[in-house]
mmCIF file of C-alpha atoms in Angstrom:
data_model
loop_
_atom_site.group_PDB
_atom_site.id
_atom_site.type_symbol
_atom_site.label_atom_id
_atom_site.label_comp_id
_atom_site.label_asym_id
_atom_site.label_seq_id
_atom_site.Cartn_x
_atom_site.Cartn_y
_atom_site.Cartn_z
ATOM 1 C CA UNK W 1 0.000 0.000 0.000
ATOM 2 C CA UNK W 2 1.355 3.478 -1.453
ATOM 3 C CA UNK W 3 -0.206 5.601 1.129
ATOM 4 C CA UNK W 4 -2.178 7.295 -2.125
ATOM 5 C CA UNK W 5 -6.097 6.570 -2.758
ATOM 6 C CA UNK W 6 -7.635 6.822 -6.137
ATOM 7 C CA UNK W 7 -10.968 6.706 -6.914
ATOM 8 C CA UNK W 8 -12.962 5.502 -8.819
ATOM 9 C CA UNK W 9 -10.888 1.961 -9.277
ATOM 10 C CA UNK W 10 -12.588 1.393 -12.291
ATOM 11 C CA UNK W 11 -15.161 3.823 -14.820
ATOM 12 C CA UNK W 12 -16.897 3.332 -17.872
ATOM 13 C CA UNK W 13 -18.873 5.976 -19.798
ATOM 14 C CA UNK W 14 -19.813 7.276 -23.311
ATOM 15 C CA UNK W 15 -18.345 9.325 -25.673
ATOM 16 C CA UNK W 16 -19.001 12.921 -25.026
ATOM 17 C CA UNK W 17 -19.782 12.375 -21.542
ATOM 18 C CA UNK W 18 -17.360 14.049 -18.928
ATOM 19 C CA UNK W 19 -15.549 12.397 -15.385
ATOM 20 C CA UNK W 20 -13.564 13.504 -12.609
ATOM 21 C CA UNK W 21 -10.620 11.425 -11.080
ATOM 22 C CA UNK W 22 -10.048 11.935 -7.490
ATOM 23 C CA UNK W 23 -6.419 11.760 -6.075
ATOM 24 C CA UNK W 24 -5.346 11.712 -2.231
ATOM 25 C CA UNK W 25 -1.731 11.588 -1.533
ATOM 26 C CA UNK W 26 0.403 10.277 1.263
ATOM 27 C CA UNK W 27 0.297 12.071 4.574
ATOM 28 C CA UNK W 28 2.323 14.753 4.207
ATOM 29 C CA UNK W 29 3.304 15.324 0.852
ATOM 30 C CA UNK W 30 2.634 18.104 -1.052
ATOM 31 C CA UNK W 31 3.266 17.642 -4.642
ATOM 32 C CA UNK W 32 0.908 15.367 -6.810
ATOM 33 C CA UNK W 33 1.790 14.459 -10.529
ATOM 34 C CA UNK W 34 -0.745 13.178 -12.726
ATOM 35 C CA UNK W 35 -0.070 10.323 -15.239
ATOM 36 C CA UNK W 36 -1.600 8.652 -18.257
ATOM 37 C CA UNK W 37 -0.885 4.869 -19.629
ATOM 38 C CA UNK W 38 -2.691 3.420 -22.497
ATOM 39 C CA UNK W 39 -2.591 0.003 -23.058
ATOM 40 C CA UNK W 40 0.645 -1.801 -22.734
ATOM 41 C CA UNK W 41 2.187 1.730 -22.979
ATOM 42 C CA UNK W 42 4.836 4.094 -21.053
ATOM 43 C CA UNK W 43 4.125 6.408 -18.323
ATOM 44 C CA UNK W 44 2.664 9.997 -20.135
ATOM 45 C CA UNK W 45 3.082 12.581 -18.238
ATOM 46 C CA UNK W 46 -0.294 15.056 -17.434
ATOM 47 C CA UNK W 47 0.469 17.802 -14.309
ATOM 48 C CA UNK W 48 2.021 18.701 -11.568
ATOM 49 C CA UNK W 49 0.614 20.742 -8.305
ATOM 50 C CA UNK W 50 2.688 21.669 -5.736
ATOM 51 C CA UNK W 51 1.182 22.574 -2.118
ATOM 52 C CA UNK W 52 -2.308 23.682 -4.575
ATOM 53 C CA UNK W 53 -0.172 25.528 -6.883
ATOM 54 C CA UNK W 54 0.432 24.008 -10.354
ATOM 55 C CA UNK W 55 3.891 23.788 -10.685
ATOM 56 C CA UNK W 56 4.823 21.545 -14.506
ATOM 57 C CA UNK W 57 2.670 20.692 -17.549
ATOM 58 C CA UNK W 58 3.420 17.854 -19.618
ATOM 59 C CA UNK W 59 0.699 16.452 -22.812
ATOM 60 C CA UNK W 60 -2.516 17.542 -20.841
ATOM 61 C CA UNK W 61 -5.183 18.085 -23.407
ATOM 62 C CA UNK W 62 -7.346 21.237 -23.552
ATOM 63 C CA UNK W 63 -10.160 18.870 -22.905
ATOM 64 C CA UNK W 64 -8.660 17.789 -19.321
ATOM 65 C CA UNK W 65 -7.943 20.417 -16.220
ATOM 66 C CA UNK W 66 -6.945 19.465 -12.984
ATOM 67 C CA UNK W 67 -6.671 20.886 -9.831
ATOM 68 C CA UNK W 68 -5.148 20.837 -5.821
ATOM 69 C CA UNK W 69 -7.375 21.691 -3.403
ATOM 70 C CA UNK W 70 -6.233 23.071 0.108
ATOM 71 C CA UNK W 71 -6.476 19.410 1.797
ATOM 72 C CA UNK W 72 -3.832 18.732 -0.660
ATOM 73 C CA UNK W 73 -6.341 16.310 -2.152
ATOM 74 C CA UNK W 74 -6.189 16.830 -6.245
ATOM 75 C CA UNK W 75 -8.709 15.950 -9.379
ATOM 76 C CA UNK W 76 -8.560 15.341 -13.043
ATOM 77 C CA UNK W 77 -11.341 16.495 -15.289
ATOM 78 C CA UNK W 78 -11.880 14.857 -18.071
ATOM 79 C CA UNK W 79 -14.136 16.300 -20.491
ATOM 80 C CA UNK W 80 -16.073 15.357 -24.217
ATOM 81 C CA UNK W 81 -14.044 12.084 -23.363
ATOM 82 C CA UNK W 82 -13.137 10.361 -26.703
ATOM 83 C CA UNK W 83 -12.320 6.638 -27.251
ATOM 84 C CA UNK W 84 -8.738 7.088 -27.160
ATOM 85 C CA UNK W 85 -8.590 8.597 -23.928
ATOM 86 C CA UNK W 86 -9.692 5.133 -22.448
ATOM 87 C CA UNK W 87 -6.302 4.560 -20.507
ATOM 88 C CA UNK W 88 -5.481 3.700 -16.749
ATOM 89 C CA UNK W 89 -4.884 7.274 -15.040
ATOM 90 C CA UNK W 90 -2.313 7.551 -12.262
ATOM 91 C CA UNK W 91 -1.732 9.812 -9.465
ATOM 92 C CA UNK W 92 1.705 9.807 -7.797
ATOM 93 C CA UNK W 93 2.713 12.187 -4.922
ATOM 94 C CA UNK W 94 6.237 13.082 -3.195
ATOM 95 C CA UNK W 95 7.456 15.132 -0.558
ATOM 96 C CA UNK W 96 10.359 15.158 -2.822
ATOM 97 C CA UNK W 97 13.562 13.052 -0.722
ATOM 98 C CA UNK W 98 15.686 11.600 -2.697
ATOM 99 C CA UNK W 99 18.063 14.553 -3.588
ATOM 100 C CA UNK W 100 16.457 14.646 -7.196
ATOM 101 C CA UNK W 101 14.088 17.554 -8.333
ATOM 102 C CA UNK W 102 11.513 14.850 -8.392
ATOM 103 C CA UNK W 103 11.801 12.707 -5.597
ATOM 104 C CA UNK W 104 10.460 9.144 -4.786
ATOM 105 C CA UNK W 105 7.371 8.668 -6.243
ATOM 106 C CA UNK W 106 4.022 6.880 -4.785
ATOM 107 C CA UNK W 107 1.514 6.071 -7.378
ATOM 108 C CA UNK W 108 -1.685 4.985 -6.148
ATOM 109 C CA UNK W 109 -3.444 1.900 -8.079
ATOM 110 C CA UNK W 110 -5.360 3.886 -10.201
ATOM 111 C CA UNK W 111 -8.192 4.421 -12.279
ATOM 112 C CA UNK W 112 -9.347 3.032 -15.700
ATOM 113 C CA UNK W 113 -11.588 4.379 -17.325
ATOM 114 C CA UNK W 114 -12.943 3.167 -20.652
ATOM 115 C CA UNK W 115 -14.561 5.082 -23.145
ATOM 116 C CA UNK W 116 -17.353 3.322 -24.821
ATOM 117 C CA UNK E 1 13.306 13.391 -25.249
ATOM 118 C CA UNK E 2 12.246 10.613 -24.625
ATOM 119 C CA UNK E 3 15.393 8.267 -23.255
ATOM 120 C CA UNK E 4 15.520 4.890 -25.097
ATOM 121 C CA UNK E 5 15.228 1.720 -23.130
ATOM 122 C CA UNK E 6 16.854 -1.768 -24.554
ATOM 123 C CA UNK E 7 16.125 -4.132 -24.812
ATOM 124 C CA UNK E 8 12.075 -3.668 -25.549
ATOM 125 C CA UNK E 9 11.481 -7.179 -23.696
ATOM 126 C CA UNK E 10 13.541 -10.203 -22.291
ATOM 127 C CA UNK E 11 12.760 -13.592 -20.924
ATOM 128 C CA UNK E 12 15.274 -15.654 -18.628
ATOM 129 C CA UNK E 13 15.285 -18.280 -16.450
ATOM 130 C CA UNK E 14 15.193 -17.800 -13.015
ATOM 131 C CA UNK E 15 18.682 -17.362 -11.905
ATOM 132 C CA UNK E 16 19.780 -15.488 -14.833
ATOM 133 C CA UNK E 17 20.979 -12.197 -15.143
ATOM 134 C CA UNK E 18 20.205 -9.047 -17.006
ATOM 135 C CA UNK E 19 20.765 -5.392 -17.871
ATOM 136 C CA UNK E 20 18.315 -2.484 -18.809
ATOM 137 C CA UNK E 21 20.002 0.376 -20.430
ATOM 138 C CA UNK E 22 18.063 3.554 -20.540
ATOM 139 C CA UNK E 23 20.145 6.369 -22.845
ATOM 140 C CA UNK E 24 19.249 9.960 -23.167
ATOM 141 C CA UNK E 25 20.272 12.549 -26.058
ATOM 142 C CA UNK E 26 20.076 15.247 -23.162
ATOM 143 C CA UNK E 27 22.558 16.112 -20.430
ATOM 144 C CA UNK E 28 20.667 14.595 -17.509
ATOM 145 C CA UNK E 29 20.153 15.780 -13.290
ATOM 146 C CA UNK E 30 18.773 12.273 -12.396
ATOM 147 C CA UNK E 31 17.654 8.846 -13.769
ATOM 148 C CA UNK E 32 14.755 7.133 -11.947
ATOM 149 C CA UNK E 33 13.930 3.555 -11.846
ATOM 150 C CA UNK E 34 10.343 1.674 -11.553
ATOM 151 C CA UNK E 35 9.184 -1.109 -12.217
ATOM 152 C CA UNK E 36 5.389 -2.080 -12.551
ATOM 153 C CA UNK E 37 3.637 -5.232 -12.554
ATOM 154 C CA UNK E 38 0.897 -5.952 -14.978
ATOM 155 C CA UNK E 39 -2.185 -4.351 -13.722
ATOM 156 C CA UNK E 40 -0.599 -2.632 -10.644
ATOM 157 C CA UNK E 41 1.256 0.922 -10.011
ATOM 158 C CA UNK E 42 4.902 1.282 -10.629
ATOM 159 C CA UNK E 43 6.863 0.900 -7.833
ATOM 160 C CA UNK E 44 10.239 3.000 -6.470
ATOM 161 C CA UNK E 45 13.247 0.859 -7.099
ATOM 162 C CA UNK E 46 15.907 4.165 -7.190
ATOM 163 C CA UNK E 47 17.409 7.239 -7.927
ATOM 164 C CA UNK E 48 20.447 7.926 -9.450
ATOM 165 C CA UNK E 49 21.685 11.219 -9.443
ATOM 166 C CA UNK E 50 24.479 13.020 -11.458
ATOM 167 C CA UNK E 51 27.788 12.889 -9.333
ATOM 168 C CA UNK E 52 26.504 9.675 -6.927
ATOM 169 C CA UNK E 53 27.341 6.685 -6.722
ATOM 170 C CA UNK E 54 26.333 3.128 -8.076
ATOM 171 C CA UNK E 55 23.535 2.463 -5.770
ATOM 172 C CA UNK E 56 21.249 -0.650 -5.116
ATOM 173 C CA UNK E 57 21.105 -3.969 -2.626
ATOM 174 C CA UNK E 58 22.871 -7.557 -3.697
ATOM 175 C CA UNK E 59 20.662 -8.596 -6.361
ATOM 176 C CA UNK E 60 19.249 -5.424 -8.102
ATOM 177 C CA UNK E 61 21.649 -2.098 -8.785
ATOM 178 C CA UNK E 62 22.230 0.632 -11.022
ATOM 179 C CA UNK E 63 25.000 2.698 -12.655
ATOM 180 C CA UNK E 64 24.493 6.252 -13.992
ATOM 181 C CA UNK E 65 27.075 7.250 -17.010
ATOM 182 C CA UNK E 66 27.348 10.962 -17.002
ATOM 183 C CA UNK E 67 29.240 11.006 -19.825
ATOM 184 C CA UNK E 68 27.258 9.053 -21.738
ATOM 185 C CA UNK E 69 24.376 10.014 -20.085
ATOM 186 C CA UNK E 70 23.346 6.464 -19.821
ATOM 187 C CA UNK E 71 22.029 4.445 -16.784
ATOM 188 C CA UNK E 72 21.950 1.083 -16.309
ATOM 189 C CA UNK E 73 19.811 -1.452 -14.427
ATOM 190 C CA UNK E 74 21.191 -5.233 -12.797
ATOM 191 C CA UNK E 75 19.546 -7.820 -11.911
ATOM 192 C CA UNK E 76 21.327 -10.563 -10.728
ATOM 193 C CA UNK E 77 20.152 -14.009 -10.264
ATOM 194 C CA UNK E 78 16.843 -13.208 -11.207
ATOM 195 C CA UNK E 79 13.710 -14.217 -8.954
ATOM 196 C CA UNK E 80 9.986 -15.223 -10.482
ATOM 197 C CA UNK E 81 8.950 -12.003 -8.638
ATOM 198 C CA UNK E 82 11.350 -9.599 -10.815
ATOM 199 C CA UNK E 83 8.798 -10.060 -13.791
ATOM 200 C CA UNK E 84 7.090 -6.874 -14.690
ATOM 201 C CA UNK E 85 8.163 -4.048 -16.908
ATOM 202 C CA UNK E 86 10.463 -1.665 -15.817
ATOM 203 C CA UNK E 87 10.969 2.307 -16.619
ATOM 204 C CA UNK E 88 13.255 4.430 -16.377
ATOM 205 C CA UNK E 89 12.518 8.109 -16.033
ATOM 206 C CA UNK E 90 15.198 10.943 -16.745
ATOM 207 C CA UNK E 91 15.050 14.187 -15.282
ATOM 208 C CA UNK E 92 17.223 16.909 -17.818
ATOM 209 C CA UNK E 93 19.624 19.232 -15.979
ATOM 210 C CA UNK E 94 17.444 22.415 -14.873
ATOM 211 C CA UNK E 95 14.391 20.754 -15.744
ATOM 212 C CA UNK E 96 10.803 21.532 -14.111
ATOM 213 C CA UNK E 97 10.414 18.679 -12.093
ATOM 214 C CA UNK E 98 9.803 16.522 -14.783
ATOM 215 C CA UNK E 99 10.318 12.985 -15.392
ATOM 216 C CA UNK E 100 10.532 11.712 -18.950
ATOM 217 C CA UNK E 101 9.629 8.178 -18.829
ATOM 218 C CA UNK E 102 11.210 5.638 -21.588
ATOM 219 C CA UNK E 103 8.835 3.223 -23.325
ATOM 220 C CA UNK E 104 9.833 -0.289 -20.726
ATOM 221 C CA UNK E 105 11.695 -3.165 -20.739
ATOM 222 C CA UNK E 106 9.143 -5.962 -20.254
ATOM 223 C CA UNK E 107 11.001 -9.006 -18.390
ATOM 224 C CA UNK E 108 9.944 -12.588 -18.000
ATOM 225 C CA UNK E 109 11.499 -14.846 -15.665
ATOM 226 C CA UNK E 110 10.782 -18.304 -16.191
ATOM 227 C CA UNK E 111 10.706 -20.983 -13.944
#
């Protein structure tokens, strides 16, 4: 066990249709990175909040926001979803040991969503 | 960007050794290494960080190549429970906090 919850495990919706991803990270740490992985594919990297602030962007669509609420607790919005954004979404949070920029990461088990 | 990982995939026999090599075009702060199991979270193996050392335990380590920036990733005597694909993820000197993640190395250890 990571530490970090993600909800929902598992969502399936249609075309169109819009969902938010729910993210709470280890006790204590402040940054929160969001990740996408298609099918049998690498790691792609969404956003980055820092302590509620957003701190990098990486490949986020238009289509997707996110944000880090003062709990530290973050969200992904995903919006007119299209089939090829069915993927498993990760969140991953750090309080940034490790002596890199970065820091360990804990990802949380996250969700898959499928776009019918 | 993105470093390159070889091999794509490998398949031993338990007991065998291997090596991951994850190269990047870009002069690099850090090199990060995960590996994830099929239909679970990538997990911290380590960090590597321009200047340190050759870190790890007995059976799984890693070198970092400044020069070349290229890491590397040992596994020695490989276990069933080493299966799963592994990443590396390269953070550039004065990047954003940002890991670029290779593509994998999937490895299957066979009985």
């Amino acid at each position: 066990d990571s530490g970090v919850t993600q909800t929902p495990k598992h969502l399936i919706t249609a075309t169109g249709q819009r969902v938010t991803l729910r993210c709470s990270p280890r006790s204590g740490d402040l940054s929160v990175y969001w990740y996408q992985q298609s099918l049998d594919q690498g790691l792609q990297f969404l956003i980055q909040y820092y302590n509620g602030e957003e701190r990098a962007k990486g490949n986020i669509l238009e289509r997707f926001s996110a944000q880090q609420f003062p709990d530290l607790h973050s969200e992904l919005n995903l919006s007119s979803l299209e089939l090829g954004d069915s993927a498993l979404y990760f969140c991953a949070s750090t309080n940034g040991r490790g002596g890199s920029n970065t820091g360990e990461l804990f990802f949380g088990e996250g969700s898959r969503l499928t776009v019918l | 960007q993105q470093p390159v990982q070889s091999p794509q995939a490998v398949i031993l026999r338990e007991g065998e050794d291997a090596v991951i090599n994850c190269s990047s075009s870009k002069a690099l702060y850090s090199v990060h290494w995960y590996r994830q199991k099929h239909g679970e979270a990538p997990v911290f193996l380590m960090i590597l960080l321009k200047g340190g050392e050759q870190k790890g335990h007995e059976k799984i380590s890693a070198s970092f190549n400044e020069k070349k920036q290229q890491s590397s990733l040992y596994l020695t005597a490989s276990q069933l429970s080493y299966s799963g694909t592994y990443f590396c993820g390269t953070e550039l000197d004065g990047s954003n906090y940002q890991l670029i993640w290779g593509a994998g190395t999937k490895l299957i250890i066979k009985p």
